[in-house]
Short mmCIF file of C-alpha atoms in Angstrom, two decimals:
data_model
loop_
_atom_site.label_atom_id
_atom_site.label_comp_id
_atom_site.label_asym_id
_atom_site.label_seq_id
_atom_site.Cartn_x
_atom_site.Cartn_y
_atom_site.Cartn_z
CA MET S 257 11.23 -57.59 -5.00
CA ASN S 258 14.92 -57.80 -4.09
CA LYS S 259 15.59 -60.90 -2.01
CA PRO S 260 18.13 -60.11 0.75
CA ILE S 261 20.37 -62.71 2.32
CA LEU S 262 19.30 -62.97 5.96
CA THR S 263 21.31 -64.42 8.83
CA ILE S 264 19.52 -65.16 12.09
CA VAL S 265 22.05 -64.96 14.93
CA VAL S 266 21.25 -67.06 18.01
CA PRO S 267 23.52 -66.78 21.09
CA CYS S 268 23.53 -69.98 23.14
CA TYR S 269 24.73 -70.69 26.65
CA ASN S 270 23.86 -74.11 28.11
CA GLU S 271 20.79 -74.41 25.87
CA GLU S 272 20.94 -78.16 25.23
CA ALA S 273 17.38 -78.68 26.47
CA VAL S 274 15.77 -76.27 24.02
CA LEU S 275 18.14 -76.09 21.07
CA THR S 276 16.69 -78.87 18.91
CA GLU S 277 13.27 -77.23 19.03
CA THR S 278 14.84 -73.81 18.36
CA VAL S 279 16.57 -75.13 15.23
CA SER S 280 13.31 -76.66 14.01
CA ARG S 281 11.22 -73.52 14.49
CA LEU S 282 13.78 -71.18 12.98
CA ARG S 283 14.24 -73.45 9.95
CA ASP S 284 10.48 -73.35 9.42
CA THR S 285 10.61 -69.56 9.73
CA LEU S 286 13.33 -69.33 7.04
CA GLU S 287 11.38 -71.61 4.72
CA ARG S 288 8.20 -69.55 5.17
CA ALA S 289 10.06 -66.29 4.51
CA CYS S 290 11.58 -67.81 1.35
CA ARG S 291 8.13 -68.92 0.14
CA ASP S 292 6.85 -65.40 0.75
CA GLN S 293 9.71 -64.03 -1.41
CA LEU S 294 11.04 -62.00 1.54
CA ILE S 295 14.56 -63.47 1.67
CA SER S 296 17.06 -65.30 -0.49
CA PRO S 297 17.32 -69.12 -0.33
CA GLN S 298 20.95 -68.52 0.70
CA SER S 299 19.79 -67.22 4.09
CA THR S 300 21.19 -69.02 7.13
CA LEU S 301 20.96 -69.62 10.87
CA LEU S 302 24.09 -68.85 12.90
CA PHE S 303 24.24 -70.38 16.39
CA VAL S 304 26.92 -68.91 18.67
CA ASP S 305 28.03 -71.19 21.51
CA ASP S 306 29.14 -68.84 24.27
CA GLY S 307 31.34 -71.29 26.19
CA SER S 308 28.55 -73.71 27.13
CA ARG S 309 29.32 -76.47 29.63
CA ASP S 310 26.61 -78.88 28.42
CA ARG S 311 26.06 -80.50 24.99
CA THR S 312 25.04 -77.28 23.24
CA TRP S 313 27.94 -77.39 20.76
CA THR S 314 27.27 -81.07 20.01
CA VAL S 315 23.65 -80.27 19.15
CA ILE S 316 24.82 -77.41 16.92
CA LYS S 317 27.30 -79.69 15.11
CA HIS S 318 24.63 -82.35 14.49
CA SER S 319 22.27 -79.67 13.14
CA ILE S 320 24.97 -78.43 10.76
CA GLU S 321 25.41 -82.00 9.48
CA ASP S 322 21.65 -82.40 8.97
CA TYR S 323 20.65 -78.99 7.57
CA LYS S 324 22.48 -76.91 4.97
CA GLU S 325 21.16 -73.57 6.32
CA VAL S 326 22.60 -74.08 9.83
CA THR S 327 26.04 -72.69 10.73
CA GLY S 328 27.86 -72.54 14.04
CA LEU S 329 30.36 -70.42 15.90
CA LYS S 330 32.10 -71.67 19.05
CA LEU S 331 33.72 -69.13 21.37
CA SER S 332 36.75 -70.21 23.37
CA ARG S 333 35.03 -69.44 26.68
CA ASN S 334 32.00 -67.66 28.11
CA PHE S 335 32.28 -64.00 27.02
CA GLY S 336 28.73 -63.01 27.96
CA HIS S 337 25.47 -62.65 26.08
CA GLN S 338 26.20 -59.22 24.56
CA ASN S 339 29.63 -60.23 23.26
CA ALA S 340 28.22 -63.47 21.84
CA LEU S 341 25.67 -61.40 19.91
CA ILE S 342 28.42 -59.15 18.57
CA ALA S 343 30.51 -62.17 17.53
CA GLY S 344 27.57 -63.47 15.51
CA MET S 345 26.74 -60.08 14.01
CA GLU S 346 30.32 -59.37 12.93
CA THR S 347 30.76 -62.88 11.53
CA ALA S 348 27.52 -62.67 9.54
CA ASN S 349 28.01 -59.13 8.24
CA PRO S 350 30.29 -59.81 5.22
CA TYR S 351 27.85 -62.21 3.54
CA SER S 352 24.47 -60.92 4.79
CA ASP S 353 22.20 -58.10 3.68
CA CYS S 354 20.50 -58.07 7.07
CA VAL S 355 20.77 -59.81 10.43
CA ILE S 356 18.14 -60.73 13.00
CA THR S 357 19.21 -61.52 16.57
CA ILE S 358 17.06 -63.71 18.79
CA ASP S 359 17.63 -65.67 22.00
CA ALA S 360 17.60 -69.47 21.93
CA ASP S 361 14.94 -69.90 24.64
CA LEU S 362 11.98 -69.37 22.22
CA GLN S 363 10.40 -66.69 24.41
CA ASP S 364 10.61 -64.25 21.49
CA ASP S 365 7.99 -65.01 18.84
CA VAL S 366 9.66 -66.41 15.72
CA ASN S 367 6.46 -65.66 13.77
CA ALA S 368 7.25 -61.94 14.15
CA ILE S 369 10.31 -62.38 11.92
CA ASN S 370 8.21 -62.12 8.76
CA ASN S 371 6.92 -58.76 9.97
CA PHE S 372 10.53 -57.68 10.59
CA LEU S 373 11.35 -58.50 6.98
CA ILE S 374 8.29 -56.67 5.64
CA LYS S 375 9.45 -53.55 7.50
CA TYR S 376 12.95 -54.04 6.09
CA HIS S 377 11.53 -54.07 2.56
CA GLU S 378 9.65 -50.87 3.41
CA GLY S 379 13.02 -49.18 3.91
CA PHE S 380 13.71 -49.51 7.64
CA ASP S 381 17.30 -50.27 8.67
CA VAL S 382 16.48 -51.18 12.28
CA VAL S 383 13.41 -53.11 13.39
CA TYR S 384 12.90 -53.55 17.14
CA GLY S 385 10.89 -56.44 18.53
CA VAL S 386 8.80 -55.00 21.39
CA ARG S 387 6.72 -57.00 23.85
CA ASN S 388 3.01 -56.27 23.97
CA LYS S 389 2.97 -57.11 27.67
CA ARG S 390 5.14 -58.70 30.35
CA GLU S 391 2.70 -61.21 31.85
CA THR S 392 5.25 -64.03 31.61
CA ASP S 393 7.57 -62.15 34.00
CA THR S 394 7.32 -62.31 37.76
CA PHE S 395 5.89 -59.30 39.60
CA PHE S 396 9.39 -58.38 40.81
CA LYS S 397 11.05 -58.64 37.39
CA ARG S 398 8.23 -56.80 35.62
CA ASN S 399 8.31 -53.81 37.97
CA THR S 400 12.09 -53.59 38.29
CA ALA S 401 12.33 -53.64 34.47
CA LEU S 402 9.88 -50.75 34.20
CA LEU S 403 11.86 -48.88 36.88
CA PHE S 404 15.08 -49.49 34.93
CA TYR S 405 13.60 -48.01 31.73
CA LYS S 406 12.37 -44.96 33.63
CA VAL S 407 15.77 -44.44 35.26
CA MET S 408 17.55 -44.73 31.91
CA GLU S 409 15.13 -42.22 30.38
CA ARG S 410 15.79 -39.76 33.21
CA LEU S 411 19.54 -40.21 32.68
CA GLY S 412 19.14 -39.22 29.04
CA VAL S 413 19.78 -42.68 27.55
CA LYS S 414 17.65 -43.41 24.49
CA MET S 415 16.16 -46.89 24.76
CA ILE S 416 13.13 -48.76 23.43
CA PRO S 417 10.94 -49.81 26.40
CA ASN S 418 10.12 -53.54 26.60
CA HIS S 419 12.69 -54.33 23.91
CA ALA S 420 15.39 -56.90 24.64
CA ASP S 421 17.76 -58.13 21.90
CA PHE S 422 15.19 -59.32 19.34
CA ARG S 423 15.85 -57.00 16.39
CA LEU S 424 16.71 -56.71 12.71
CA LEU S 425 19.72 -54.73 11.48
CA SER S 426 20.54 -53.92 7.87
CA ARG S 427 24.05 -54.28 6.49
CA ARG S 428 24.76 -50.56 6.59
CA VAL S 429 23.83 -50.51 10.28
CA LEU S 430 26.24 -53.39 10.87
CA ASP S 431 28.95 -51.62 8.84
CA GLU S 432 28.60 -48.60 11.10
CA PHE S 433 28.35 -50.67 14.27
CA VAL S 434 31.81 -52.19 13.78
CA ASN S 435 33.25 -48.71 14.42
CA TYR S 436 32.13 -48.95 18.04
CA HIS S 437 34.96 -50.63 19.93
CA GLU S 438 34.11 -50.13 23.59
CA GLU S 439 34.71 -52.95 26.03
CA ASN S 440 31.57 -52.27 28.08
CA VAL S 441 28.83 -53.35 25.71
CA PHE S 442 25.13 -52.52 26.11
CA LEU S 443 23.45 -53.13 22.75
CA ARG S 444 20.03 -51.85 23.80
CA GLY S 445 21.57 -48.42 24.25
CA MET S 446 24.14 -48.61 21.43
CA ILE S 447 21.82 -49.46 18.54
CA PRO S 448 19.58 -46.37 18.95
CA LEU S 449 22.76 -44.23 19.01
CA LEU S 450 23.46 -45.19 15.37
CA GLY S 451 20.51 -43.09 14.28
CA PHE S 452 19.27 -45.05 11.24
CA LYS S 453 15.63 -45.23 10.20
CA SER S 454 13.88 -47.54 12.65
CA THR S 455 10.48 -48.93 13.56
CA GLU S 456 8.91 -51.39 15.99
CA VAL S 457 7.09 -54.70 15.67
CA TYR S 458 4.98 -55.82 18.62
CA TYR S 459 4.66 -59.45 19.67
CA ASN S 460 3.53 -61.60 22.60
CA ARG S 461 6.38 -63.03 24.65
CA ALA S 462 6.00 -66.70 25.60
CA GLU S 463 7.22 -68.76 28.51
CA ARG S 464 10.68 -70.32 28.18
CA PHE S 465 10.25 -73.57 26.17
CA ALA S 466 12.76 -75.55 28.26
CA GLY S 467 15.80 -75.10 30.49
CA LYS S 468 16.51 -72.37 33.02
CA THR S 469 16.90 -68.62 32.63
CA LYS S 470 20.44 -67.40 32.04
CA TYR S 471 19.69 -64.06 33.71
CA PRO S 472 19.24 -64.58 37.47
CA LEU S 473 18.92 -61.59 39.79
CA LYS S 474 22.68 -61.08 40.15
CA LYS S 475 23.21 -60.91 36.38
CA MET S 476 20.22 -58.61 35.96
CA ILE S 477 21.67 -56.19 38.53
CA ASN S 478 25.09 -56.25 36.84
CA PHE S 479 23.41 -55.75 33.46
CA ALA S 480 21.51 -52.71 34.76
CA ILE S 481 24.67 -51.20 36.29
CA ASP S 482 26.56 -51.70 33.01
CA GLY S 483 23.74 -50.05 31.09
CA ILE S 484 23.64 -47.00 33.37
CA THR S 485 27.38 -46.45 33.71
CA SER S 486 28.13 -47.12 30.02
CA PHE S 487 25.92 -44.31 28.78
CA SER S 488 25.65 -41.66 31.47
CA ILE S 489 27.83 -39.74 33.94
CA VAL S 490 24.75 -38.55 35.81
CA PRO S 491 25.48 -40.87 38.80
CA ILE S 492 28.83 -39.12 39.36
CA ARG S 493 27.11 -35.74 39.12
CA MET S 494 24.54 -36.95 41.64
CA VAL S 495 27.38 -37.86 44.01
CA THR S 496 28.77 -34.34 43.58
CA VAL S 497 25.38 -32.80 44.34
CA LEU S 498 24.95 -35.12 47.34
CA GLY S 499 28.37 -34.14 48.64
CA GLY S 500 27.54 -30.46 48.30
CA THR S 501 24.24 -31.00 50.09
CA VAL S 502 25.94 -32.79 52.98
CA VAL S 503 28.49 -29.96 53.27
CA GLY S 504 25.66 -27.42 53.36
CA VAL S 505 23.77 -29.36 56.03
CA GLY S 506 27.01 -29.76 58.00
CA PHE S 507 27.61 -26.01 57.83
CA LEU S 508 24.12 -25.31 59.18
CA ILE S 509 24.53 -27.86 61.99
CA GLY S 510 27.91 -26.34 62.89
CA LEU S 511 26.39 -22.86 62.95
CA TYR S 512 23.59 -24.10 65.17
CA ALA S 513 26.08 -25.79 67.52
CA LEU S 514 28.17 -22.60 67.71
CA ILE S 515 25.11 -20.51 68.60
CA GLN S 516 24.11 -23.02 71.27
CA HIS S 517 27.63 -22.90 72.70
CA VAL S 518 27.60 -19.09 72.86
CA LEU S 519 24.21 -19.18 74.60
CA GLY S 520 25.48 -21.75 77.06
CA HIS S 521 22.99 -24.44 76.01
CA ALA S 522 25.48 -26.88 74.52
CA VAL S 523 24.86 -30.50 75.57
CA SER S 524 27.12 -33.25 74.37
CA GLY S 525 25.10 -35.72 72.31
CA TRP S 526 26.47 -39.18 71.75
CA THR S 527 23.53 -40.29 69.60
CA SER S 528 23.70 -37.36 67.20
CA MET S 529 27.44 -37.83 66.84
CA ILE S 530 27.13 -41.55 66.03
CA LEU S 531 24.33 -40.92 63.56
CA SER S 532 26.36 -38.23 61.83
CA ILE S 533 29.38 -40.51 61.56
CA TRP S 534 27.33 -43.34 60.07
CA LEU S 535 25.46 -41.03 57.68
CA ILE S 536 28.54 -39.28 56.34
CA GLY S 537 30.57 -42.50 56.30
CA GLY S 538 27.86 -44.27 54.30
CA MET S 539 27.67 -41.43 51.81
CA GLN S 540 31.43 -41.45 51.39
CA LEU S 541 31.51 -45.19 50.74
CA THR S 542 28.67 -44.85 48.22
CA ALA S 543 30.48 -42.04 46.44
CA ILE S 544 33.73 -44.03 46.33
CA GLY S 545 31.82 -47.03 44.97
CA VAL S 546 30.18 -45.04 42.16
CA ILE S 547 33.45 -43.39 41.16
CA GLY S 548 35.22 -46.75 41.39
CA GLU S 549 32.69 -48.25 38.97
CA TYR S 550 33.61 -45.67 36.35
CA ILE S 551 37.35 -46.01 37.01
CA GLY S 552 37.01 -49.78 36.59
CA LYS S 553 35.38 -49.30 33.21
CA ILE S 554 38.13 -46.90 32.14
CA PHE S 555 40.67 -49.53 33.22
CA LYS S 556 39.00 -52.16 31.01
CA GLU S 557 38.74 -49.81 28.04
CA THR S 558 42.43 -48.88 28.10
CA LYS S 559 43.47 -52.53 27.71
CA HIS S 560 41.80 -52.82 24.27
CA ARG S 561 41.33 -56.55 24.66
CA PRO S 562 39.18 -58.36 22.06
CA ARG S 563 35.54 -58.77 23.06
CA TYR S 564 35.53 -62.44 22.07
CA THR S 565 37.75 -65.21 20.70
CA ILE S 566 36.49 -67.69 18.12
CA GLU S 567 37.59 -71.27 18.65
CA LYS S 568 35.69 -72.91 15.78
CA GLN S 569 33.42 -71.95 12.92
CA LEU S 570 31.45 -74.67 11.16
CA VAL S 571 29.19 -74.67 8.11
CA SER S 572 27.51 -77.38 6.08
CA ALA S 573 29.37 -78.85 3.11
CA THR S 574 26.89 -77.36 0.62
CA THR S 575 27.46 -73.78 1.78
CA LYS S 576 31.17 -73.91 2.63
CA ASP S 577 32.17 -71.81 -0.36
CA ARG S 578 30.28 -68.83 1.08
CA PHE S 579 32.12 -68.81 4.39
CA LYS S 580 35.62 -68.46 5.68
CA THR S 581 36.05 -71.41 8.03
CA THR S 582 38.41 -70.95 10.97
CA ALA S 583 39.64 -73.27 13.66
CA LEU S 584 41.73 -71.35 16.17
#
């Protein structure tokens, strides 16, 4: 069996509380996969510090000193979870046959990684980690997530329900992915667009091992808006349809008012006038907001700014010859 070089990419943002345990579990996972002849002994862990304000980078540096398979990437500031993933994927691509991305909070089951690799050896280029159930989520988060997937499906966006960013990608998927240069990144929608042979591995999602979630309600809302507006123009079309509907209703109301005037039954109505003003005004503001969201994204895309900036890249002394070390 051919033994591929695997890199496990782990984005980190203020993960000091959990990172030591994460390093330990992922090292055990690499060792087990090596024993099972699934990966090469040259396989590594790549931790990407996304501008953390705690001791995350210090923990990463100590791990690099202690373990030859641990490498680290420090971004110059917080670029966001999706960009941190891309930084790790693009850095790992030149020396890896496949990459697995996983969050640092240990909610995704590291034991499923062996199953990912088995599917890779069966010829799959993309392996999605999919939750069996969402019992660890709150009632609100569970139901809003299901609503989000349904909305995205109705908008024509291909996504894998109950899949986050726990996945395996082969090198040829990564080679193709680098051709996607958009500023507004939504990996859960972008990866299925590539169209390579894919499959799913189901696992039970655990509670966060330590620390606090990095996706509060505000970030979840922004994430959902980015996902919708990055892959579909249906919201703008809906605004157009809504505008046409309002014009049609307005025409009928005007016709009714004209008939009442001719019949001599016209009565000035303050309430109906105020309600009409508020209704139409609210619709106009909503329409402007939706259109503005798309214009804002166009504005960002035209700048062509880099999605991330690497400040430091560190590897252990025993594996330095396999990496290009930078210190910007």
